[in-house]
Tab-separated table of C-alpha atoms in Angstrom:
chain	number	residue	atom	x	y	z
A	1	UNK	CA	2.983	-13.241	26.000
A	2	UNK	CA	4.860	-13.049	29.298
A	3	UNK	CA	1.594	-13.169	31.249
A	4	UNK	CA	0.329	-16.050	29.135
A	5	UNK	CA	3.475	-18.211	29.356
A	6	UNK	CA	4.674	-17.162	32.807
A	7	UNK	CA	8.153	-16.601	31.342
A	8	UNK	CA	10.160	-13.424	31.955
A	9	UNK	CA	11.864	-13.716	28.537
A	10	UNK	CA	11.088	-11.360	25.639
A	11	UNK	CA	7.753	-12.343	24.029
A	12	UNK	CA	7.393	-14.948	26.771
A	13	UNK	CA	10.136	-16.986	25.101
A	14	UNK	CA	7.860	-17.659	22.133
A	15	UNK	CA	8.605	-17.281	18.454
A	16	UNK	CA	6.663	-14.384	16.964
A	17	UNK	CA	6.465	-13.942	13.203
A	18	UNK	CA	5.700	-10.425	11.996
A	19	UNK	CA	5.114	-9.800	8.330
A	20	UNK	CA	4.739	-6.380	6.805
A	21	UNK	CA	5.968	-3.806	4.364
A	22	UNK	CA	7.440	-1.022	6.460
A	23	UNK	CA	6.863	1.400	3.577
A	24	UNK	CA	3.123	1.024	4.177
A	25	UNK	CA	2.715	0.674	7.920
A	26	UNK	CA	3.043	4.059	9.589
A	27	UNK	CA	0.555	4.132	12.441
A	28	UNK	CA	-2.370	6.508	12.208
A	29	UNK	CA	-2.715	8.488	15.409
A	30	UNK	CA	-5.513	11.087	15.364
A	31	UNK	CA	-4.350	14.691	15.859
A	32	UNK	CA	-0.686	13.693	16.045
A	33	UNK	CA	2.456	14.909	14.349
A	34	UNK	CA	4.683	12.905	11.989
A	35	UNK	CA	7.263	12.724	14.794
A	36	UNK	CA	4.744	11.127	17.169
A	37	UNK	CA	3.758	8.626	14.465
A	38	UNK	CA	7.392	7.681	13.809
A	39	UNK	CA	8.020	7.136	17.526
A	40	UNK	CA	4.975	4.828	17.651
A	41	UNK	CA	6.490	2.516	15.002
A	42	UNK	CA	7.806	-0.934	15.805
A	43	UNK	CA	11.263	0.197	14.682
A	44	UNK	CA	11.253	2.727	17.556
A	45	UNK	CA	10.287	0.077	20.118
A	46	UNK	CA	12.770	-1.229	22.692
A	47	UNK	CA	11.855	-4.665	21.315
A	48	UNK	CA	13.228	-3.873	17.829
A	49	UNK	CA	16.800	-4.842	18.772
A	50	UNK	CA	15.550	-8.313	19.767
A	51	UNK	CA	14.044	-9.033	16.344
A	52	UNK	CA	15.723	-10.930	13.552
A	53	UNK	CA	14.835	-9.325	10.242
A	54	UNK	CA	14.438	-11.618	7.233
A	55	UNK	CA	14.076	-10.096	3.784
A	56	UNK	CA	12.160	-11.653	0.923
A	57	UNK	CA	14.124	-11.526	-2.320
A	58	UNK	CA	11.530	-12.652	-4.868
A	59	UNK	CA	8.245	-10.909	-5.598
A	60	UNK	CA	5.984	-13.937	-6.063
A	61	UNK	CA	3.116	-11.901	-7.499
A	62	UNK	CA	5.397	-10.726	-10.303
A	63	UNK	CA	6.678	-14.267	-10.892
A	64	UNK	CA	3.111	-15.435	-11.525
A	65	UNK	CA	2.395	-12.758	-14.147
A	66	UNK	CA	2.703	-13.763	-17.809
A	67	UNK	CA	4.039	-10.406	-19.054
A	68	UNK	CA	7.163	-8.370	-18.316
A	69	UNK	CA	5.241	-5.180	-17.538
A	70	UNK	CA	4.367	-6.524	-14.066
A	71	UNK	CA	8.064	-6.727	-13.194
A	72	UNK	CA	8.675	-3.225	-14.508
A	73	UNK	CA	5.752	-1.860	-12.477
A	74	UNK	CA	6.994	-3.631	-9.322
A	75	UNK	CA	10.467	-2.130	-9.822
A	76	UNK	CA	8.976	1.341	-10.272
A	77	UNK	CA	6.985	0.928	-7.031
A	78	UNK	CA	10.093	-0.185	-5.141
A	79	UNK	CA	12.115	2.741	-6.511
A	80	UNK	CA	9.421	5.176	-5.355
A	81	UNK	CA	9.026	3.494	-1.959
A	82	UNK	CA	12.768	3.377	-1.349
A	83	UNK	CA	13.298	7.025	-2.326
A	84	UNK	CA	15.298	6.282	-5.472
A	85	UNK	CA	13.224	8.619	-7.651
A	86	UNK	CA	14.494	12.154	-8.181
A	87	UNK	CA	12.599	14.864	-6.296
A	88	UNK	CA	11.911	18.169	-8.052
A	89	UNK	CA	13.481	20.821	-5.789
A	90	UNK	CA	10.919	23.504	-6.657
A	91	UNK	CA	7.816	21.400	-5.965
A	92	UNK	CA	9.240	18.722	-3.631
A	93	UNK	CA	7.337	16.196	-5.772
A	94	UNK	CA	8.398	13.266	-7.910
A	95	UNK	CA	7.435	12.726	-11.526
A	96	UNK	CA	5.854	9.364	-12.188
A	97	UNK	CA	6.978	7.465	-15.294
A	98	UNK	CA	4.652	7.948	-18.280
A	99	UNK	CA	3.564	4.291	-18.266
A	100	UNK	CA	3.038	4.150	-14.491
A	101	UNK	CA	-0.600	5.180	-14.301
A	102	UNK	CA	-3.348	7.145	-15.977
A	103	UNK	CA	-4.048	10.538	-14.406
A	104	UNK	CA	-7.529	11.996	-14.618
A	105	UNK	CA	-8.980	15.425	-13.918
A	106	UNK	CA	-12.180	14.293	-12.185
A	107	UNK	CA	-13.697	11.310	-10.402
A	108	UNK	CA	-16.213	10.866	-13.223
A	109	UNK	CA	-13.365	10.698	-15.746
A	110	UNK	CA	-11.602	8.181	-13.505
A	111	UNK	CA	-14.680	5.961	-13.246
A	112	UNK	CA	-15.155	6.110	-17.042
A	113	UNK	CA	-11.588	4.820	-17.490
A	114	UNK	CA	-12.848	1.490	-16.083
A	115	UNK	CA	-15.533	0.578	-18.616
A	116	UNK	CA	-18.044	-2.151	-17.860
A	117	UNK	CA	-17.537	-2.032	-14.095
A	118	UNK	CA	-21.299	-2.222	-13.636
A	119	UNK	CA	-21.301	-5.599	-15.450
A	120	UNK	CA	-18.111	-6.906	-13.821
A	121	UNK	CA	-18.222	-5.732	-10.206
A	122	UNK	CA	-18.911	-9.309	-9.029
A	123	UNK	CA	-16.139	-10.781	-11.208
A	124	UNK	CA	-13.140	-11.182	-8.885
A	125	UNK	CA	-10.779	-12.015	-11.758
A	126	UNK	CA	-11.706	-8.787	-13.592
A	127	UNK	CA	-11.472	-6.678	-10.417
A	128	UNK	CA	-8.079	-8.102	-9.436
A	129	UNK	CA	-6.531	-6.599	-12.578
A	130	UNK	CA	-7.638	-3.032	-11.805
A	131	UNK	CA	-6.350	-0.544	-9.257
A	132	UNK	CA	-7.248	2.990	-8.282
A	133	UNK	CA	-4.591	4.790	-6.245
A	134	UNK	CA	-5.634	7.533	-3.861
A	135	UNK	CA	-3.580	9.184	-1.149
A	136	UNK	CA	-6.402	9.801	1.311
A	137	UNK	CA	-9.196	7.615	2.678
A	138	UNK	CA	-11.743	10.364	2.041
A	139	UNK	CA	-10.858	10.227	-1.672
A	140	UNK	CA	-11.186	6.429	-1.659
A	141	UNK	CA	-14.611	6.737	-0.032
A	142	UNK	CA	-15.735	9.316	-2.608
A	143	UNK	CA	-14.543	7.157	-5.512
A	144	UNK	CA	-16.190	4.043	-4.046
A	145	UNK	CA	-19.456	5.930	-3.534
A	146	UNK	CA	-19.389	7.209	-7.129
A	147	UNK	CA	-18.779	3.722	-8.539
A	148	UNK	CA	-21.406	2.094	-6.312
A	149	UNK	CA	-23.954	4.791	-7.128
A	150	UNK	CA	-23.343	4.170	-10.840
A	151	UNK	CA	-23.888	0.431	-10.399
A	152	UNK	CA	-27.081	0.877	-8.392
A	153	UNK	CA	-28.581	3.394	-10.834
A	154	UNK	CA	-28.150	1.105	-13.861
């Protein structure tokens, strides 16, 4: 921005609006360590002290939902993301609440838990009410391939 505006001020004197969820925005740096990734974050930047942080107080997606379970789910996500869920000392894992999600043993079992996806894959309303959580992109790709293969073979 300095080059663009010709100003020596931070961000060229312009107002910059950044919007993100810092729980979800760790940079991905190939062949790096967690320490390197943390140092690459905006919060580690010399610019961080010049930012004014504004916090949203109302989850608008939850406000638009007709049932109370959406609010409960949002609270559970925030508790997990903010580290307010007890960690099992022996496994260093958390236990998800029973109503949080459905665990499956295989990708085929997971795909079967979403019946009629081959009829509804073009229905944005139907799709927007379904979520598959996976920790790694390779798992997401495998699940997507399995679902797409099932649609194409029908």
